Coordinates of C-alpha atoms in Angstrom, one line a residue:
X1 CA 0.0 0.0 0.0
X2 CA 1.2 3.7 -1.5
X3 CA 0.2 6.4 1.1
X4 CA 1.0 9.8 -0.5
X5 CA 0.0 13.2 1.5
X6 CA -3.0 15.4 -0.4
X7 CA -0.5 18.7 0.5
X8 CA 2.0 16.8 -1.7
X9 CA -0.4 16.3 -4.8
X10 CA -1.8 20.1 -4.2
X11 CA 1.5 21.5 -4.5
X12 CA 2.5 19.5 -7.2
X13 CA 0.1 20.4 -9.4
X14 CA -0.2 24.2 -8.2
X15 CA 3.7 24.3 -9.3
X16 CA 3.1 22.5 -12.4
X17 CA 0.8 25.1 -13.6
X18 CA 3.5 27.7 -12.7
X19 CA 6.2 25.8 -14.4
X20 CA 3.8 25.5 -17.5
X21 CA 2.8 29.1 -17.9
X22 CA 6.1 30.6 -18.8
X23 CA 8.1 27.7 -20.1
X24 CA 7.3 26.0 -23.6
X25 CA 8.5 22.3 -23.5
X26 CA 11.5 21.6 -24.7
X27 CA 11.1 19.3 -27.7
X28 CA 8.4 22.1 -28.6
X29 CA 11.1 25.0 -28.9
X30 CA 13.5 22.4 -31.3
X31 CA 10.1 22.5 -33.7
X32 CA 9.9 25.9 -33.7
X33 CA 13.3 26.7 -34.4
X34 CA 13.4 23.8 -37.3
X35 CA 10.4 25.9 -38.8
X36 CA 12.2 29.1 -38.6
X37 CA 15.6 27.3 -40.8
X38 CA 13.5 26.3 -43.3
X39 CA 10.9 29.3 -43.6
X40 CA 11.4 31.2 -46.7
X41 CA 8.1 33.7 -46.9
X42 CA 9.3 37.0 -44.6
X43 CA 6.1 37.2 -42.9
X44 CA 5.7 33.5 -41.6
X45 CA 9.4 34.2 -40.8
X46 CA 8.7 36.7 -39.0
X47 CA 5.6 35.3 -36.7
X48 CA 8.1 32.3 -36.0
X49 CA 11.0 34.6 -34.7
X50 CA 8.6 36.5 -32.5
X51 CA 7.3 33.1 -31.1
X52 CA 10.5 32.0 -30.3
X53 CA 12.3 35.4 -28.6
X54 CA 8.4 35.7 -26.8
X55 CA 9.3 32.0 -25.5
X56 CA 13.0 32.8 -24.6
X57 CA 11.7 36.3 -22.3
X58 CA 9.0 34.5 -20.5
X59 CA 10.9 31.7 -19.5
X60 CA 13.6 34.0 -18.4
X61 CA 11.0 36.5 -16.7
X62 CA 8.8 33.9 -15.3
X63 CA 6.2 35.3 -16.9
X64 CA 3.6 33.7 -19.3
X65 CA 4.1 32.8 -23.0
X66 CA 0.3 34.0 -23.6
X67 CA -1.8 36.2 -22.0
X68 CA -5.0 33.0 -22.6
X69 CA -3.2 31.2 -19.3
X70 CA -5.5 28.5 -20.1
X71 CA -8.1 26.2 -18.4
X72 CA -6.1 23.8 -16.3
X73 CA -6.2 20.2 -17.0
X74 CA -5.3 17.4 -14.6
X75 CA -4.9 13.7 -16.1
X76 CA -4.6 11.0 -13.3
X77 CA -3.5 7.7 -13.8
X78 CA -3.9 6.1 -9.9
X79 CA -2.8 2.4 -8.5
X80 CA -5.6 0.9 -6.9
X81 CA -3.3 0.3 -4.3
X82 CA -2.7 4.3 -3.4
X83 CA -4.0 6.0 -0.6
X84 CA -4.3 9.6 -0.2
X85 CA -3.4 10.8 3.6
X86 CA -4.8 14.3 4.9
X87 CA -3.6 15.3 8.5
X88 CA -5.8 18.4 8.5
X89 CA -9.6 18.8 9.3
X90 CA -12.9 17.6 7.6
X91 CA -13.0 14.3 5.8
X92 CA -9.7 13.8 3.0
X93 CA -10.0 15.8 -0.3
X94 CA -11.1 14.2 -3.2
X95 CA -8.9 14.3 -6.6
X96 CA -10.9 16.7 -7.9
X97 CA -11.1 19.1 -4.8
X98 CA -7.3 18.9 -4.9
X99 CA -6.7 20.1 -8.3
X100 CA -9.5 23.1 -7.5
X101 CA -7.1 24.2 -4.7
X102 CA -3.8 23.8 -6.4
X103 CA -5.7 26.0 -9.6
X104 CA -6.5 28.4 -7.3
X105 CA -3.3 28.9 -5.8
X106 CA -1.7 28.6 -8.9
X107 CA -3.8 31.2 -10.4
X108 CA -3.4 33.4 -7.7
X109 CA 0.3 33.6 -7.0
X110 CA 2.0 37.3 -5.8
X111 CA 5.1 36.8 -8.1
X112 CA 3.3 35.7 -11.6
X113 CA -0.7 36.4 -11.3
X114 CA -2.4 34.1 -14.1
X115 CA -5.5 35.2 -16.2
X116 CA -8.9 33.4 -14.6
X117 CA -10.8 32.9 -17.9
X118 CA -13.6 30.1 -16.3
X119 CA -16.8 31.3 -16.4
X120 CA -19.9 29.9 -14.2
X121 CA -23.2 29.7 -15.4
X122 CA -22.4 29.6 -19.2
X123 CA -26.4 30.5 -20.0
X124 CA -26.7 33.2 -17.8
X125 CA -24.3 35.7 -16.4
X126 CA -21.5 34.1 -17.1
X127 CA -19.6 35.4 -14.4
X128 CA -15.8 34.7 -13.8
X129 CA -14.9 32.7 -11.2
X130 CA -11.8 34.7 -10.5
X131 CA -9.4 32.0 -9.9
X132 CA -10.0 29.7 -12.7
X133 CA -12.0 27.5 -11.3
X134 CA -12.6 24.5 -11.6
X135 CA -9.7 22.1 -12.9
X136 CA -10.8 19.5 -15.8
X137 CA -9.6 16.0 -14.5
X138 CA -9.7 13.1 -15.9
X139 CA -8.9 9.9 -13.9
X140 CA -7.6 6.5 -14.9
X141 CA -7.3 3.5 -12.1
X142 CA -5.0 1.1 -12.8
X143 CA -3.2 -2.0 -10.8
X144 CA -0.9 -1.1 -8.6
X145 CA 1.1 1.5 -7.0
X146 CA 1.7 4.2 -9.3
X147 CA 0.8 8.1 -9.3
X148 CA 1.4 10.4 -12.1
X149 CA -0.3 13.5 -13.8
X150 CA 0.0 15.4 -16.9
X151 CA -1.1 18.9 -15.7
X152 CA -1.9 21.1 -18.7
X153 CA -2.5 24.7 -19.4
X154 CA -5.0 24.7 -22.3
X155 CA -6.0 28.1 -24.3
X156 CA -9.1 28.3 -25.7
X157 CA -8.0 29.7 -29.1
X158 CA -7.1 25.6 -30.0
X159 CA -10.8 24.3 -28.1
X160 CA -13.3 26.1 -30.4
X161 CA -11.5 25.1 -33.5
X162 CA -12.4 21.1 -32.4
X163 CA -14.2 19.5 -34.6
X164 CA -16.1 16.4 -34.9
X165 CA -17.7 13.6 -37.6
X166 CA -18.9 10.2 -37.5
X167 CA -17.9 8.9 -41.1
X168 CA -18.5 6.3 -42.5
X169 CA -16.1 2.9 -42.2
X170 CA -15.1 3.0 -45.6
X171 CA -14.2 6.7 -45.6
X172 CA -10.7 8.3 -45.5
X173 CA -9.9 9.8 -42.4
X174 CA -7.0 11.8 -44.0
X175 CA -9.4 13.5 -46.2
X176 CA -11.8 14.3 -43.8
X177 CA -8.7 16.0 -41.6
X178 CA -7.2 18.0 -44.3
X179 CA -10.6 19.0 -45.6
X180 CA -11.1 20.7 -41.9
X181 CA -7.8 23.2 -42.4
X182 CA -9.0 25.9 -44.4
X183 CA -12.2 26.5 -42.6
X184 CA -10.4 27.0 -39.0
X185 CA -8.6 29.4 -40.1
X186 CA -5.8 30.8 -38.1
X187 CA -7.3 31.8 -34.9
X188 CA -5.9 28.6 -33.3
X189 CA -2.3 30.4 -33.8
X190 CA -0.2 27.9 -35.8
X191 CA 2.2 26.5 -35.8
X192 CA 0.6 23.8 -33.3
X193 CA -0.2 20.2 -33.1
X194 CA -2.8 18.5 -34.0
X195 CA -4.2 15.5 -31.6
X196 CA -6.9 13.3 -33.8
X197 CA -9.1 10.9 -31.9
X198 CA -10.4 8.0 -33.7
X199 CA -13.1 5.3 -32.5
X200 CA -14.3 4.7 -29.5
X201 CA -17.5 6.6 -28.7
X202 CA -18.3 9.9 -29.8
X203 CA -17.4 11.8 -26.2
X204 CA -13.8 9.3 -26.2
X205 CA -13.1 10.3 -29.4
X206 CA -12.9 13.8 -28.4
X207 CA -11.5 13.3 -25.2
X208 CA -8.4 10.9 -27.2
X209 CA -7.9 13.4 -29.9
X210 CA -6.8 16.1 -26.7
X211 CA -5.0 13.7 -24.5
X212 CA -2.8 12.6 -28.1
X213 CA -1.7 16.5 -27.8
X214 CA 0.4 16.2 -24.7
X215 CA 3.5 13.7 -26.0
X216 CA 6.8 15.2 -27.5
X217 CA 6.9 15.8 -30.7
X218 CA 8.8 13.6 -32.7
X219 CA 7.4 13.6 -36.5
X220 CA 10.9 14.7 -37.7
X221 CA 12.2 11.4 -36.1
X222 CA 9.3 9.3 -37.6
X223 CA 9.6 10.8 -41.4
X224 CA 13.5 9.5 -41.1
X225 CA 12.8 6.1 -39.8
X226 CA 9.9 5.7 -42.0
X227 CA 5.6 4.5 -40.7
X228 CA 5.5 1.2 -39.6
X229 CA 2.1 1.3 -38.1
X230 CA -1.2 2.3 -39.6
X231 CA -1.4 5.3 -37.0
X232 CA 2.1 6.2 -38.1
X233 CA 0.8 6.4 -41.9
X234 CA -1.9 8.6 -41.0
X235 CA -0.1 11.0 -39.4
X236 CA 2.6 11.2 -41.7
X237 CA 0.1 11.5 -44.5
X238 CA -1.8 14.3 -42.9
X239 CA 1.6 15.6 -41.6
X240 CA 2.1 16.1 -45.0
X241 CA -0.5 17.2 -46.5
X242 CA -1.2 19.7 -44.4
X243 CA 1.8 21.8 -44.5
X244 CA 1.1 21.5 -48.2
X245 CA -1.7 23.6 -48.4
X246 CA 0.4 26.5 -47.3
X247 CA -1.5 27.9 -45.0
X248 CA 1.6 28.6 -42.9
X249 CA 2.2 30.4 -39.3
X250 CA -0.2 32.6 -38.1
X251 CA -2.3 32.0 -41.1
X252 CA 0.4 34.4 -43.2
X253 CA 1.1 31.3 -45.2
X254 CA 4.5 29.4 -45.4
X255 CA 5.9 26.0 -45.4
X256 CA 4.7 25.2 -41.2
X257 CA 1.1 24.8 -40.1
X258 CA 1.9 21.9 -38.0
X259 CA 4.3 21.1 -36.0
X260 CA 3.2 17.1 -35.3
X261 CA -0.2 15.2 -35.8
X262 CA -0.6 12.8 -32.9
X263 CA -3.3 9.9 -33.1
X264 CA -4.8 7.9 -30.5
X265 CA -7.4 4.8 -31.4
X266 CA -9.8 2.8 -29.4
X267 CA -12.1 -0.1 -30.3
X268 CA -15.4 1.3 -31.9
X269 CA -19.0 -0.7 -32.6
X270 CA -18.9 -1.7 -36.2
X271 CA -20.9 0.6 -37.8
X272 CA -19.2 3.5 -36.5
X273 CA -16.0 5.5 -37.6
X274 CA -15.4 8.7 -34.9
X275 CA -12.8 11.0 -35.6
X276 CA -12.0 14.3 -33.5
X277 CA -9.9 16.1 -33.9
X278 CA -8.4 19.1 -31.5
X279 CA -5.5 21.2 -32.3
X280 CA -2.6 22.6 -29.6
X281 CA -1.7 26.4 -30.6
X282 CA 1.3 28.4 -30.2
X283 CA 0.9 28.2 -26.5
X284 CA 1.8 25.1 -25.9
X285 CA 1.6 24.4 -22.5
X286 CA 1.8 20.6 -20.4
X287 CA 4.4 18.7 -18.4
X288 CA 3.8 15.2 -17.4
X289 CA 5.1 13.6 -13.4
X290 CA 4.8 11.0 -11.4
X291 CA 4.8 11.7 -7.8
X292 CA 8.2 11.2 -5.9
X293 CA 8.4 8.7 -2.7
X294 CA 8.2 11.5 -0.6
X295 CA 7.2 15.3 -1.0
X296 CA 6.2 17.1 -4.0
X297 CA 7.2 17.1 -7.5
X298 CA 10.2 19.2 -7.9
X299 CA 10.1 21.2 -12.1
X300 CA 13.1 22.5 -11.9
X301 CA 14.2 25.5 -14.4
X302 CA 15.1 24.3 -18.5
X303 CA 18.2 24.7 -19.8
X304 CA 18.6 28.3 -21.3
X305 CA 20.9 26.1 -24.4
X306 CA 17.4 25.5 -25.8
X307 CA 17.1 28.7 -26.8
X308 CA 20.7 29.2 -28.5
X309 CA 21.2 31.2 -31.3
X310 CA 17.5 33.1 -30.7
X311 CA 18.0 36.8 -29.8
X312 CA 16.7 38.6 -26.6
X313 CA 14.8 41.3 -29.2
X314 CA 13.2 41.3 -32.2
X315 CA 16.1 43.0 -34.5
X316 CA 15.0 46.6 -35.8
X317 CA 12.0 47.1 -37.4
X318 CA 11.5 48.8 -41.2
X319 CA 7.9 50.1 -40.9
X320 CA 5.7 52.8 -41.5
X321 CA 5.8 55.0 -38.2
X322 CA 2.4 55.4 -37.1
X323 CA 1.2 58.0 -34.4
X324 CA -2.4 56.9 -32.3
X325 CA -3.1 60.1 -30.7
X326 CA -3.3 61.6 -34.3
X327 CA -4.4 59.1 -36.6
X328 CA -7.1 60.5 -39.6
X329 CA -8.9 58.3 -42.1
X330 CA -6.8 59.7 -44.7
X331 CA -3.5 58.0 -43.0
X332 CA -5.2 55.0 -42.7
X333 CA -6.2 54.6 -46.8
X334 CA -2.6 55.0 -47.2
X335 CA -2.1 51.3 -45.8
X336 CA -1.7 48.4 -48.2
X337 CA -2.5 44.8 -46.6
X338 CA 0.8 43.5 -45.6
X339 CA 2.7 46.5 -44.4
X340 CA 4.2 46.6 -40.8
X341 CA 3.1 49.4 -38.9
X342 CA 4.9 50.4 -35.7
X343 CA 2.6 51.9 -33.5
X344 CA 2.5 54.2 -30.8
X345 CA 0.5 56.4 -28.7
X346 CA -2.9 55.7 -27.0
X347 CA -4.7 52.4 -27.8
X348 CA -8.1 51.4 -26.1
X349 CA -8.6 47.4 -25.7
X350 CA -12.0 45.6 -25.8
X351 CA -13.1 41.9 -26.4
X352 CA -16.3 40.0 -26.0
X353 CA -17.9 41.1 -22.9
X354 CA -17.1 45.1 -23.8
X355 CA -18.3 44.6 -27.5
X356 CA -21.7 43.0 -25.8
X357 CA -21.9 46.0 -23.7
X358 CA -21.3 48.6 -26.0
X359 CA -23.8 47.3 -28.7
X360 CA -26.4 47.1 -26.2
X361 CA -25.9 50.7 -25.2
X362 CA -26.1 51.9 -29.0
X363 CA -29.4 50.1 -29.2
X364 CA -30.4 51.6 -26.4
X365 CA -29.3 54.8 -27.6
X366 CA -27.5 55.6 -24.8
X367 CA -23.4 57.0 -25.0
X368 CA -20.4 54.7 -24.5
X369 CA -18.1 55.5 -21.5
X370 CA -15.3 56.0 -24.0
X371 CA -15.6 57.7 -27.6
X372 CA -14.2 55.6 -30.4
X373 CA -14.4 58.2 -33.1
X374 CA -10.9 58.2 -34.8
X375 CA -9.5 55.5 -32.1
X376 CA -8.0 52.0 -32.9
X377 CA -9.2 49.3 -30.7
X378 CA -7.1 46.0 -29.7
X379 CA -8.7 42.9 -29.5
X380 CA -7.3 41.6 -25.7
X381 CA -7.5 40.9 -22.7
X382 CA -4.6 41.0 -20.3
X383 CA -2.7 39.3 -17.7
X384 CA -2.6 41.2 -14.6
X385 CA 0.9 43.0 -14.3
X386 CA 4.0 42.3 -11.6
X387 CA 5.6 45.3 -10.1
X388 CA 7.9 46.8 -13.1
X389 CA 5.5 45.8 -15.6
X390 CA 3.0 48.4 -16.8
X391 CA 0.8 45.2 -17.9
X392 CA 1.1 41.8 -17.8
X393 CA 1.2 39.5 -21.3
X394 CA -1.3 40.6 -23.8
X395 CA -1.2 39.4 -26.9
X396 CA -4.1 39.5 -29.0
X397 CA -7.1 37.5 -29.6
X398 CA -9.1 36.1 -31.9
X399 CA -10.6 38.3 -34.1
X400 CA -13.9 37.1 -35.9
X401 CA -15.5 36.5 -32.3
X402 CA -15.8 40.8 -32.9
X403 CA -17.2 40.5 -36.7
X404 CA -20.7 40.7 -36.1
X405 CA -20.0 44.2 -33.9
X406 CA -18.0 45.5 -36.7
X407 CA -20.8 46.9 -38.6
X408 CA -22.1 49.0 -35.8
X409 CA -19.4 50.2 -34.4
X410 CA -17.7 51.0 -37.4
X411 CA -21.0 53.0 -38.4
X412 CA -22.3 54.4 -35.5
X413 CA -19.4 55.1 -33.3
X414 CA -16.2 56.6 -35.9
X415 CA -14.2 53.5 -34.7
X416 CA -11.0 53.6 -37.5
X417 CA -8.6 50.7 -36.3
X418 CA -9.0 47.2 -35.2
X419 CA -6.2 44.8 -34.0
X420 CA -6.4 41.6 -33.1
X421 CA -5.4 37.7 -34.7
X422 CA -6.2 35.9 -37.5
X423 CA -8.6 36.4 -40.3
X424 CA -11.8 38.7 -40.3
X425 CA -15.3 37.2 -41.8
X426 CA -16.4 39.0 -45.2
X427 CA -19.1 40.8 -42.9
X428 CA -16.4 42.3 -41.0
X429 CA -14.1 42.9 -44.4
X430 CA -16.9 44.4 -46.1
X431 CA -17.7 46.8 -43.5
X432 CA -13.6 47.6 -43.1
X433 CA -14.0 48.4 -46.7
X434 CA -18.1 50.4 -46.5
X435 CA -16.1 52.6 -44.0
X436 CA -12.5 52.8 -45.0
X437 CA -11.2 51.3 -42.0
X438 CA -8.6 48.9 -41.5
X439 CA -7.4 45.6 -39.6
X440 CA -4.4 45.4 -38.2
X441 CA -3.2 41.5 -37.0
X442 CA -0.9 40.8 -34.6
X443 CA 1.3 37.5 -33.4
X444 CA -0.9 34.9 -31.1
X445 CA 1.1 33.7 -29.0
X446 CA 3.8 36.1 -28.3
X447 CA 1.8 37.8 -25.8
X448 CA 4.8 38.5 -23.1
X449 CA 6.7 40.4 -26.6
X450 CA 4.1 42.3 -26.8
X451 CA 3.7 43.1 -23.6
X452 CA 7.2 45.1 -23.7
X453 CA 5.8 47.8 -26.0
X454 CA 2.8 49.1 -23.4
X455 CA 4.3 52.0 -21.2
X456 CA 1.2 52.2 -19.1
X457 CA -2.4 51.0 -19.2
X458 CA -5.4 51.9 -16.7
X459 CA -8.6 50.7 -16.7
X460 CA -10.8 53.1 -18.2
X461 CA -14.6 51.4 -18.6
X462 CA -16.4 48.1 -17.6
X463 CA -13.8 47.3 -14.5
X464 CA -16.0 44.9 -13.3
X465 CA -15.3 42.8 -16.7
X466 CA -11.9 41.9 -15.1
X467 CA -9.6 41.2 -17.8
X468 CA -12.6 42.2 -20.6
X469 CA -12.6 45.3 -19.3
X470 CA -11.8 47.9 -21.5
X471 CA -8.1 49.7 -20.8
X472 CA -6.3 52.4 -22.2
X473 CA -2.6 51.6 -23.6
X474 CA 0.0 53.6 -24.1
X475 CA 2.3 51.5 -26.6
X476 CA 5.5 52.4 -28.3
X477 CA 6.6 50.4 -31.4
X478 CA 4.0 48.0 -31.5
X479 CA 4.6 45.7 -34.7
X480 CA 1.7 44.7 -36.7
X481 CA 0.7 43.9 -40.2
X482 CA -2.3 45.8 -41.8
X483 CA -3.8 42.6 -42.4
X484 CA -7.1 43.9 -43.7
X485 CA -7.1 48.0 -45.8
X486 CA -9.2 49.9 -46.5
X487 CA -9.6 48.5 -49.8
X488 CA -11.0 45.6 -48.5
X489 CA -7.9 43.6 -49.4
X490 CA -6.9 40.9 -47.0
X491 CA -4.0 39.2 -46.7
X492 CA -5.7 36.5 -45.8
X493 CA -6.3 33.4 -47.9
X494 CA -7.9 31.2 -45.4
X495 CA -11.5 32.1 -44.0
X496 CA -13.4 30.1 -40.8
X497 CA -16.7 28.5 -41.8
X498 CA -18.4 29.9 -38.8
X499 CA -17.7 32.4 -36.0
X500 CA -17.1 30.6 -32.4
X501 CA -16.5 31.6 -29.4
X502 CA -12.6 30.9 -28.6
X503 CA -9.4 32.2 -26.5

């Protein structure tokens, strides 16, 4: 019999979640940086260097890699033959009540504060629990003695782009997989993996195609030695096939949208053929432990070699120069899609919750607490900041979760600049185009980067929003890429097939 103390399994997965949020696995930073060598398309070289110096500062800072810190997720796999030992009061903890306290605490730690994105009562007022509350576990018993966890920061820009089918037995799975690309788009901030899940019942399928995410990557490994297994020839094939559509990093095309395709199988009823499939972004964010004799799990600091040869800054910056605090309609239909703008001066931020509020107020006809006439608006919402910081990470979000505000705002209110990532809906392009505004996209996934061009930001509407509340930045040399003109002309090539609710 295994007795192991419920402080030890707390802490362990509370420093898990710490260790997680500002260091990328290791075998994850070698992918990147093979991307980068062989990327040949400036902007997809681009996104890819920001990724990696954004994954070099965090780690180094202790700070996180992406301002979406995730929704924590605990596997278990637990000997029948373990017993959990709690000296303090009240019955012992359950698993479950465990991982809720070690989220908590992880979520609310003095020296690096992580974003709470959970939300209770999902058809109602969707109120933020505050500490990101409660963990997703999964448990698996097993014979024996054993006790280990992957513990996994998951961001929400890779959830809503899951998708399911049940085909039929005779159909290619391949197909099906590749068919699914161009209709995600890029809001799930490739380069990631992709995790498919196939037989089983519809919920394992889903449920396999996320747990295949949290492996090392070793496709390079398995395209030398060659498939041996059917599993191996599917993911080779959609390995392949994939990065031939060119969709490319961030969307921007190039020769990278995945990283690795990971597939996990389970015995099905014969007339069924599930397949999931879930992707892992830019963010990628796990570490996998079994618990020591005695104490908690120790995660002890990478070594800074994997990030040789990256540089501590992105290297100096052609752009056009461009001035918030006096920006006119006339600057901005001087923007082709696919310049780089540096910006500076005053930038409001706004995401779901604010966009709800401020189009119920128009229809109300009532004022907004903040005038947008002439103003650019970034799609975020932050991480709370450490003392030195003016903000914590805040890279952008996803930006077609905004479309359907975009005609009303952009009518009704002057708005003239939008920022956020990934591609905009042809609602949202035509009205760009109706009102001669313009989209500016910026790198998922490099949130603590961008974090380092904000001199200041204050809350300035909707406080009670948290981290949707609207805030005033004050930003020097923020890169972006107009990514929609005022033309209308995208540079774009990929569009989602519907607008979901993500990161």
């Amino acid at each position: 019999m295994r007795v192991v103390e419920a402080s030890d399994i707390e802490t362990s997965i509370a420093d898990a979640l710490q260790a997680v949020s500002h260091t990328h696995p290791a075998d994850f930073v070698r992918a990147l940086k093979a991307a980068h060598a062989v990327e040949t398309q400036a902007p997809a070289r681009n996104a890819l260097l920001q990724l990696l110096i954004n994954s070099k500062l965090s780690a180094r800072a202790r700070r996180p890699v992406c301002q979406d810190t995730g929704v924590a997720h605990v596997y278990v796999t637990m000997g029948m033959d373990v017993r959990i030992r709690h000296d303090g009061p009240g019955p012992t903890p359950s698993l479950q009540a465990l991982a809720n306290r070690a989220v908590a605490r992880a979520y609310g730690c003095e020296s690096n504060p992580l974003r709470a994105s959970m939300i209770q009562d999902p058809l109602g007022a969707r109120r933020n629990t505050r500490d990101n509350t409660p963990a997703i576990l999964q448990l698996e018993l097993v014979e024996g003695e054993e006790l280990a966890f992957t513990v996994v920061a998951k961001g929400g820009g890779g959830d809503v782009k899951t998708r399911y089918a049940m085909l039929n037995p005779s159909d290619s799975i391949a197909d099906w997989v590749v068919s699914q690309l161009p209709g995600m788009g890029a809001g799930w901030c490739p380069p990631g993996v992709l995790g498919l899940g196939i037989g089983g019942t519809p919920e394992q399928a889903v449920a396999m195609a996320k747990r295949a995410l949290f492996s090392e990557i070793d496709m390079s490994a398995l395209l030398r030695r060659g498939a041996g297994t059917p599993e191996e020839r599917l993911r080779t094939e959609v390995f392949q096939r994939i990065n031939a559509l060119g969709i490319g990093p961030q969307g921007l095309g190039g020769a990278t949208t995945v990283l690795d395709v990971k597939v996990a199988t389970a015995p099905s009823h014969a007339a069924l053929l599930p397949v999931a499939l879930v992707p892992n972004c830019a963010a990628t964010r796990f570490v996998s432990f079994e618990m020591p004799a005695a104490g908690p799990a120790r995660f002890p600091p990478p070594d800074p070699a994997i990030w040789e040869g990256i540089p501590d800054a992105l290297p100096a910056q052609e752009g056009r120069r461009v001035d918030l605090d006096t920006l006119t309609q006339a600057e901005v239909s001087g923007w082709a899609a696919g310049d780089t703008l540096l910006l500076s001066g005053k930038l409001l931020t706004g995401r779901d919750a604010a966009h709800k509020r401020m189009a119920d107020l128009l229809a109300q006809g009532e004022p907004l607490p903040v005038p947008l006439r002439g103003r650019a608006l970034y799609y975020v919402g932050p991480v709370d900041p450490v003392p030195g910081e003016a903000v914590g990470p805040a890279g952008p979000t996803t930006a077609t979760r905004m479309d359907k505000f975009m005609p009303q705002l952009l009518a009704e209110t002057g708005l003239l600049v939008t920022i956020g990532k990934a591609e905009r809906g042809s609602s949202a392009i035509k009205a760009i185009k109706a009102h001669g505004a313009a989209y500016l996209s910026a790198v998922g996934g490099a949130a603590y980067l961008v974090a380092q061009t904000i001199q200041s930001a204050r809350v300035v509407a909707f406080a009670d929003l948290g981290m949707e509340a609207i805030y005033e930045f004050e930003v020097r040399d923020m890169p972006v890429t107009v990514a929609v003109d005022a033309r209308g002309k995208t540079t774009y090539t990929v569009f989602p097939l519907a607008v979901e609710p993500s990161a």
